[in-house]
Amino acid sequence: MTYRSPRDLVRGAAAVHGDRLAVIEAEERLTYSALAARTAEAASVLKRAGVVAGDQVALAFPNSVAFLVWFFGILEAGAIVVPLSPTLPAAAAKDIMETARIGFLAADDSVAFAGEIGMTPVPGAQIGAGTGSTLWRGAGAVPAIETRPWAQDGIMIRQFSSGSTGRPKHMFRTEWNYFHNYRYYCELLGLGSDERLLGVAPFYHASGAGSFQVALHLGATLIVMPRFLPGAVIQTSLRHRPTVFRATPPMIEALGSCWIERGDEKAFDMIRHCGSGAGRLSEAAVANFFKRYGVRVRNQYGSNETDTATIDLDDDYQEGRVGRPYGGIEIEIFDDAGKPLAIGERGKVGIRSAAACKGYVDEPELSAKVFREDGFVFPGDLG
């Protein structure tokens, strides 16, 4: 697969597939040319507001066309995207903004914390695609991060761990990291431009971002849903017939056990690939989903540091089994001294992948424990 900067996913797709349907959201439909025009408008708005290469711009939206427009508008402006949950408490959002020294925020007008963290709206910064959204600016000058946009080592995304084991850890992902995340997935599964991807997992999270990454890379169609509600997912799928569904275990469990009407079992008849990641997937959930819809769910494994690294394509699913690495990714099991163990021995999981980040921001001691110089990353799992 030929490398192309992920910053240009929308522009590149528009150049080749301009008239093809890019996004469906409720009753709105956008071709790739229309989506590219809106992202270019967003990039212009950001530049007029003072955003320069290396600036960090936070993004807080539910899944929507507006999320995509601002996301790629930020990238086309040469800046760094910082995706945030739109439901963050104001205190948590302010902590992230101050710790990361983020100077701008693009947010849906439904985001409660936007007006509570010491930022002010940028006058005249609305765009046609951003109806119901606002660009905010921090009070003081914030220096840009030294990076090289459109270079393979250029910083493109700042993301965070969940904070489940303490304060969230910050990580930078380069354009090279991001490219390989969707490259591995598309190559292994043999996906093409005729796919229709169901985008319902949160786009601000890596598990949801994969849906729009893959769709735009392929020149395929993305079906956007603002949130997961089982009935809405079933009805949307009956209407638009997705072929790829990147889900999470709670989604699989809910869809396999919720009340359905006659005919709803055909909702996923066109699915070629249904994957589940970002949590433990039970055998019961897989069995119930298959019994109801006739679709096998493929368990995936990865981490915040590495993105998705393995997938289980076998039909006899066993809980806890995560399959084999994607092509180009290495996984080994190590002892406490960092030496590789033989097959069948239990130890620490090490992952070496071009999609993995290189360390935690401003945490050299912790980074040294998790990220080895030879490229192996230790996310803290045993295998």
Coordinates of C-alpha atoms in Angstrom, one line a residue:
M1 CA 0.0 0.0 0.0
T2 CA 1.5 3.4 -1.0
Y3 CA 2.0 5.8 1.8
R4 CA -0.1 9.0 1.7
S5 CA -0.3 11.4 4.6
P6 CA -3.5 10.9 6.7
R7 CA -3.8 14.7 6.7
D8 CA -4.9 14.3 3.1
L9 CA -7.4 11.5 3.5
V10 CA -10.4 13.6 2.5
R11 CA -8.6 15.6 -0.2
G12 CA -7.1 12.5 -1.7
A13 CA -10.4 10.6 -1.7
A14 CA -12.1 13.6 -3.3
A15 CA -9.5 13.8 -6.1
V16 CA -10.2 10.1 -7.0
H17 CA -13.8 9.6 -5.9
G18 CA -15.3 13.1 -6.0
D19 CA -18.9 12.1 -6.9
R20 CA -18.9 9.0 -4.6
L21 CA -21.1 9.1 -1.5
A22 CA -18.7 9.7 1.5
V23 CA -21.0 10.2 4.5
I24 CA -24.5 9.5 5.5
E25 CA -25.9 11.1 8.7
A26 CA -29.6 10.9 9.2
E27 CA -31.1 12.6 6.1
E28 CA -27.8 14.3 5.1
R29 CA -25.6 12.9 2.4
L30 CA -22.3 14.3 1.3
T31 CA -20.1 13.3 -1.7
Y32 CA -16.3 13.3 -1.3
S33 CA -16.1 16.6 -3.2
A34 CA -18.7 18.2 -0.9
L35 CA -16.9 16.9 2.2
A36 CA -13.5 18.1 0.9
A37 CA -15.0 21.6 0.3
R38 CA -16.2 21.8 3.9
T39 CA -12.9 20.6 5.4
A40 CA -11.1 23.2 3.3
E41 CA -13.5 25.9 4.6
A42 CA -12.8 24.7 8.2
A43 CA -9.0 24.9 7.6
S44 CA -9.4 28.5 6.3
V45 CA -11.4 29.5 9.3
L46 CA -8.8 28.0 11.6
K47 CA -6.0 29.8 9.9
R48 CA -7.8 33.1 10.0
A49 CA -8.3 32.6 13.7
G50 CA -4.5 32.3 14.1
V51 CA -4.0 28.6 14.1
V52 CA -0.5 27.7 12.7
A53 CA 1.4 24.5 12.0
G54 CA 2.1 22.7 15.3
D55 CA -0.8 24.3 17.2
Q56 CA -3.0 22.0 19.2
V57 CA -6.7 22.2 18.6
A58 CA -9.0 20.2 20.9
L59 CA -12.1 18.7 19.3
A60 CA -15.3 17.9 21.3
F61 CA -18.3 16.6 19.2
P62 CA -20.6 13.6 19.2
N63 CA -20.2 11.5 16.1
S64 CA -21.3 13.8 13.2
V65 CA -20.4 15.3 9.9
A66 CA -19.2 18.3 11.9
F67 CA -16.7 16.1 13.8
L68 CA -15.2 14.9 10.5
V69 CA -15.1 18.4 9.0
W70 CA -13.3 20.0 11.9
F71 CA -11.0 17.0 12.4
F72 CA -9.7 17.1 8.9
G73 CA -9.9 20.9 8.8
I74 CA -7.5 21.0 11.7
L75 CA -5.2 18.6 10.0
E76 CA -5.3 20.5 6.7
A77 CA -4.3 23.6 8.6
G78 CA -1.1 21.8 9.7
A79 CA -2.3 21.6 13.3
I80 CA -2.5 18.8 15.8
V81 CA -5.9 17.3 16.7
V82 CA -6.7 16.6 20.3
P83 CA -10.0 14.6 20.4
L84 CA -12.0 14.9 23.6
S85 CA -15.1 13.2 24.9
P86 CA -18.0 15.8 24.5
T87 CA -19.3 14.6 27.9
L88 CA -16.2 15.4 29.9
P89 CA -16.8 17.2 33.2
A90 CA -15.5 20.8 33.0
A91 CA -12.8 20.1 35.6
A92 CA -11.4 17.2 33.7
A93 CA -11.5 19.1 30.4
K94 CA -9.8 22.1 31.9
D95 CA -7.1 19.9 33.4
I96 CA -6.3 18.4 30.0
M97 CA -6.3 21.8 28.2
E98 CA -4.0 23.3 30.8
T99 CA -1.7 20.3 31.1
A100 CA -1.3 19.9 27.3
R101 CA -1.2 23.7 26.8
I102 CA -3.9 23.6 24.2
G103 CA -4.8 27.0 22.7
F104 CA -8.0 26.3 20.7
L105 CA -11.2 24.2 21.0
A106 CA -13.7 23.4 18.3
A107 CA -16.9 22.1 20.0
D108 CA -20.5 21.3 19.3
D109 CA -22.7 23.8 21.0
S110 CA -24.2 21.0 23.1
V111 CA -20.9 20.5 24.8
A112 CA -21.4 21.8 28.4
F113 CA -17.8 22.3 29.3
A114 CA -16.9 24.6 26.4
G115 CA -17.9 27.8 28.1
E116 CA -16.7 26.8 31.5
I117 CA -12.9 26.4 31.1
G118 CA -11.8 30.0 30.5
M119 CA -12.0 30.2 26.8
T120 CA -13.8 32.7 24.6
P121 CA -15.5 32.2 21.2
V122 CA -13.6 33.3 18.1
P123 CA -15.8 35.9 16.3
G124 CA -16.9 34.9 12.8
A125 CA -15.4 31.4 13.1
Q126 CA -18.6 29.5 12.1
I127 CA -18.6 27.3 9.0
G128 CA -21.4 25.9 6.9
A129 CA -20.7 22.4 8.0
G130 CA -20.3 23.5 11.6
T131 CA -23.8 24.7 12.2
G132 CA -24.3 24.4 15.9
S133 CA -20.5 24.5 16.6
T134 CA -18.1 27.1 17.9
L135 CA -14.3 27.7 17.8
W136 CA -13.0 28.8 21.1
R137 CA -9.6 30.4 21.9
G138 CA -7.7 30.3 25.2
A139 CA -6.8 33.5 27.1
G140 CA -3.0 33.5 26.7
A141 CA -0.5 32.8 24.0
V142 CA 0.4 29.1 23.7
P143 CA 3.6 28.1 21.8
A144 CA 3.1 25.7 18.9
I145 CA 4.8 22.2 19.1
E146 CA 7.8 21.8 17.0
T147 CA 6.9 19.3 14.3
R148 CA 6.8 18.8 10.6
P149 CA 3.2 18.5 9.1
W150 CA 3.0 16.2 6.1
A151 CA 6.2 14.4 7.1
Q152 CA 6.0 10.8 8.3
D153 CA 7.3 11.8 11.7
G154 CA 5.1 14.8 12.0
I155 CA 2.8 14.8 15.1
M156 CA -0.8 14.6 14.1
I157 CA -2.8 13.5 17.1
R158 CA -2.6 13.9 20.8
Q159 CA -4.5 11.3 22.7
F160 CA -5.0 10.1 26.2
S161 CA -5.3 6.9 28.2
S162 CA -8.6 6.4 30.0
G163 CA -7.1 7.3 33.3
S164 CA -8.6 4.1 34.9
T165 CA -5.3 3.5 36.7
G166 CA -4.7 7.1 37.6
R167 CA -4.3 10.4 35.8
P168 CA -4.6 10.1 32.0
K169 CA -1.3 9.6 30.2
H170 CA -0.8 11.8 27.1
M171 CA 0.6 10.3 23.8
F172 CA 1.5 11.7 20.5
R173 CA 0.8 9.8 17.3
T174 CA 2.6 10.6 14.1
E175 CA 1.3 10.5 10.6
W176 CA 3.2 7.2 10.1
N177 CA 1.5 5.7 13.1
Y178 CA -1.9 6.7 11.9
F179 CA -1.4 5.5 8.4
H180 CA -0.4 2.0 9.6
N181 CA -3.4 1.7 11.9
Y182 CA -5.9 1.6 9.0
R183 CA -3.4 0.0 6.5
Y184 CA -3.0 -3.1 8.6
Y185 CA -6.8 -3.5 8.9
C186 CA -7.6 -3.0 5.3
E187 CA -4.9 -5.2 3.9
L188 CA -5.7 -8.2 6.1
L189 CA -9.4 -8.1 5.5
G190 CA -9.2 -7.2 1.8
L191 CA -11.7 -4.3 2.1
G192 CA -12.6 -2.2 -0.9
S193 CA -14.2 1.0 -2.0
D194 CA -17.7 -0.6 -2.1
E195 CA -17.8 -0.9 1.7
R196 CA -20.3 0.8 3.9
L197 CA -19.0 1.3 7.4
L198 CA -21.2 1.8 10.4
G199 CA -19.7 4.6 12.5
V200 CA -21.4 4.3 15.9
A201 CA -18.5 3.8 18.4
P202 CA -17.3 7.3 19.6
F203 CA -15.1 9.0 17.0
Y204 CA -13.0 10.6 19.7
H205 CA -11.8 7.1 20.9
A206 CA -9.5 5.0 18.8
S207 CA -12.1 2.2 18.5
G208 CA -14.5 4.6 16.8
A209 CA -11.9 6.6 14.8
G210 CA -11.0 3.4 13.0
S211 CA -14.4 3.5 11.2
F212 CA -13.9 6.8 9.6
Q213 CA -10.1 6.2 8.9
V214 CA -10.9 3.1 7.0
A215 CA -13.9 4.5 5.1
L216 CA -12.0 7.6 3.9
H217 CA -8.9 5.6 3.1
L218 CA -10.9 3.3 0.9
G219 CA -13.1 5.9 -0.7
A220 CA -16.0 4.0 0.9
T221 CA -19.2 5.3 2.6
L222 CA -19.4 6.0 6.3
I223 CA -22.8 5.8 8.0
V224 CA -22.6 8.1 11.0
M225 CA -24.6 7.6 14.2
P226 CA -24.3 10.1 17.0
R227 CA -24.6 7.5 19.8
F228 CA -25.3 3.8 20.4
L229 CA -28.9 2.9 20.9
P230 CA -29.7 -0.8 19.9
G231 CA -33.0 0.0 18.2
A232 CA -31.6 2.9 16.2
V233 CA -28.6 0.8 15.1
I234 CA -30.9 -1.9 13.9
Q235 CA -33.2 0.5 11.9
T236 CA -30.2 2.4 10.4
S237 CA -28.7 -0.9 9.4
L238 CA -31.9 -2.2 7.8
R239 CA -32.0 1.1 5.8
H240 CA -28.4 1.5 4.7
R241 CA -27.0 -2.1 4.8
P242 CA -23.5 -1.6 6.3
T243 CA -20.9 -4.1 5.3
V244 CA -18.4 -3.4 8.1
F245 CA -19.2 -2.9 11.7
R246 CA -16.5 -2.0 14.2
A247 CA -18.2 -2.5 17.5
T248 CA -17.4 -2.9 21.2
P249 CA -18.4 -5.8 23.6
P250 CA -21.3 -3.8 25.2
M251 CA -22.7 -3.2 21.7
I252 CA -22.5 -6.8 20.7
E253 CA -24.1 -7.9 24.0
A254 CA -26.9 -5.3 23.7
L255 CA -27.7 -6.1 20.1
G256 CA -27.8 -9.8 20.8
S257 CA -30.2 -9.5 23.8
C258 CA -32.4 -6.5 23.1
W259 CA -36.0 -6.8 22.1
I260 CA -36.5 -6.9 18.3
E261 CA -39.4 -7.0 15.9
R262 CA -39.9 -9.5 13.1
G263 CA -37.5 -8.8 10.3
D264 CA -34.9 -7.0 12.5
E265 CA -32.8 -10.1 12.4
K266 CA -31.9 -9.1 8.8
A267 CA -30.3 -5.9 9.9
F268 CA -26.8 -7.2 9.4
D269 CA -27.4 -9.4 6.3
M270 CA -24.8 -7.5 4.3
I271 CA -22.0 -7.5 6.9
R272 CA -18.7 -8.9 5.6
H273 CA -16.8 -8.1 8.8
C274 CA -17.9 -7.4 12.3
G275 CA -15.1 -6.8 14.8
S276 CA -15.2 -6.1 18.5
G277 CA -12.5 -4.3 20.5
A278 CA -11.8 -2.1 23.5
G279 CA -12.9 -4.7 26.1
R280 CA -13.4 -8.3 27.0
L281 CA -15.8 -10.1 24.7
S282 CA -17.8 -13.0 26.2
E283 CA -18.5 -16.3 24.5
A284 CA -22.2 -15.8 25.3
A285 CA -22.3 -12.4 23.6
V286 CA -20.7 -13.9 20.4
A287 CA -23.1 -16.8 20.4
N288 CA -26.2 -14.7 20.9
F289 CA -25.2 -12.3 18.2
F290 CA -24.5 -15.1 15.8
K291 CA -27.8 -16.9 16.6
R292 CA -29.8 -13.8 16.1
Y293 CA -28.1 -12.2 13.0
G294 CA -26.0 -15.0 11.5
V295 CA -22.9 -12.9 11.8
R296 CA -19.6 -13.9 13.4
V297 CA -18.0 -11.3 15.6
R298 CA -14.2 -11.2 15.3
N299 CA -12.4 -10.3 18.6
Q300 CA -9.6 -7.7 18.3
Y301 CA -6.9 -6.8 20.8
G302 CA -4.8 -3.7 21.2
S303 CA -4.0 -0.8 23.6
N304 CA -4.0 2.9 23.7
E305 CA -0.3 2.8 23.0
T306 CA -0.4 0.4 20.0
D307 CA -3.9 0.6 18.6
T308 CA -5.3 -2.7 17.3
A309 CA -2.7 -5.4 17.0
T310 CA -4.5 -8.7 16.6
I311 CA -7.7 -10.2 15.3
D312 CA -9.3 -13.6 15.9
L313 CA -10.6 -14.9 12.5
D314 CA -11.3 -18.5 13.7
D315 CA -14.9 -19.5 13.9
D316 CA -14.7 -21.4 17.2
Y317 CA -14.4 -18.4 19.4
Q318 CA -13.0 -18.9 22.9
E319 CA -13.3 -16.1 25.5
G320 CA -9.9 -14.4 26.1
R321 CA -8.4 -15.6 22.8
V322 CA -7.3 -12.6 20.7
G323 CA -6.2 -14.3 17.5
R324 CA -3.1 -13.5 15.5
P325 CA -1.2 -10.3 14.8
Y326 CA -2.0 -8.2 11.7
G327 CA 0.6 -8.5 9.0
G328 CA 3.6 -6.5 9.9
I329 CA 3.0 -6.5 13.6
E330 CA 5.1 -8.6 16.0
I331 CA 3.9 -10.0 19.3
E332 CA 6.1 -11.8 21.8
I333 CA 5.8 -12.9 25.4
F334 CA 8.6 -11.8 27.8
D335 CA 9.6 -12.7 31.3
D336 CA 10.1 -10.0 34.0
A337 CA 13.7 -9.6 32.9
G338 CA 12.6 -8.7 29.4
K339 CA 13.7 -12.0 27.8
P340 CA 11.5 -13.7 25.2
L341 CA 9.7 -16.9 26.5
A342 CA 9.0 -20.1 24.6
I343 CA 5.6 -20.9 23.2
G344 CA 3.2 -22.0 25.9
E345 CA 4.9 -20.0 28.7
R346 CA 3.0 -17.2 30.5
G347 CA 4.5 -13.7 30.7
K348 CA 4.2 -10.0 29.6
V349 CA 2.8 -9.2 26.2
G350 CA 5.2 -7.1 24.0
I351 CA 3.9 -5.5 20.8
R352 CA 6.1 -4.1 18.0
S353 CA 4.1 -2.1 15.4
A354 CA 4.5 0.9 13.1
A355 CA 1.2 2.1 14.5
A356 CA 2.5 2.3 18.1
C357 CA 3.5 5.6 19.6
K358 CA 7.0 6.1 21.0
G359 CA 6.3 7.1 24.6
Y360 CA 4.2 9.2 27.0
V361 CA 4.5 13.0 26.8
D362 CA 6.6 14.4 29.6
E363 CA 6.9 11.1 31.5
P364 CA 10.3 9.7 30.7
E365 CA 10.5 7.3 33.6
L366 CA 7.2 5.6 32.9
S367 CA 8.0 5.6 29.2
A368 CA 11.2 3.8 29.8
K369 CA 9.2 1.0 31.5
V370 CA 6.6 0.6 28.8
F371 CA 8.5 1.5 25.6
R372 CA 11.7 -0.4 24.7
E373 CA 14.4 1.0 22.4
D374 CA 14.0 -2.0 20.1
G375 CA 10.3 -0.9 19.4
F376 CA 8.5 -3.3 21.7
V377 CA 5.7 -1.8 23.7
F378 CA 4.4 -3.4 27.0
P379 CA 0.8 -2.3 27.6
G380 CA 0.6 -4.2 30.9
D381 CA -1.2 -7.4 29.7
L382 CA -0.3 -11.0 30.3
G383 CA -0.4 -13.7 27.7

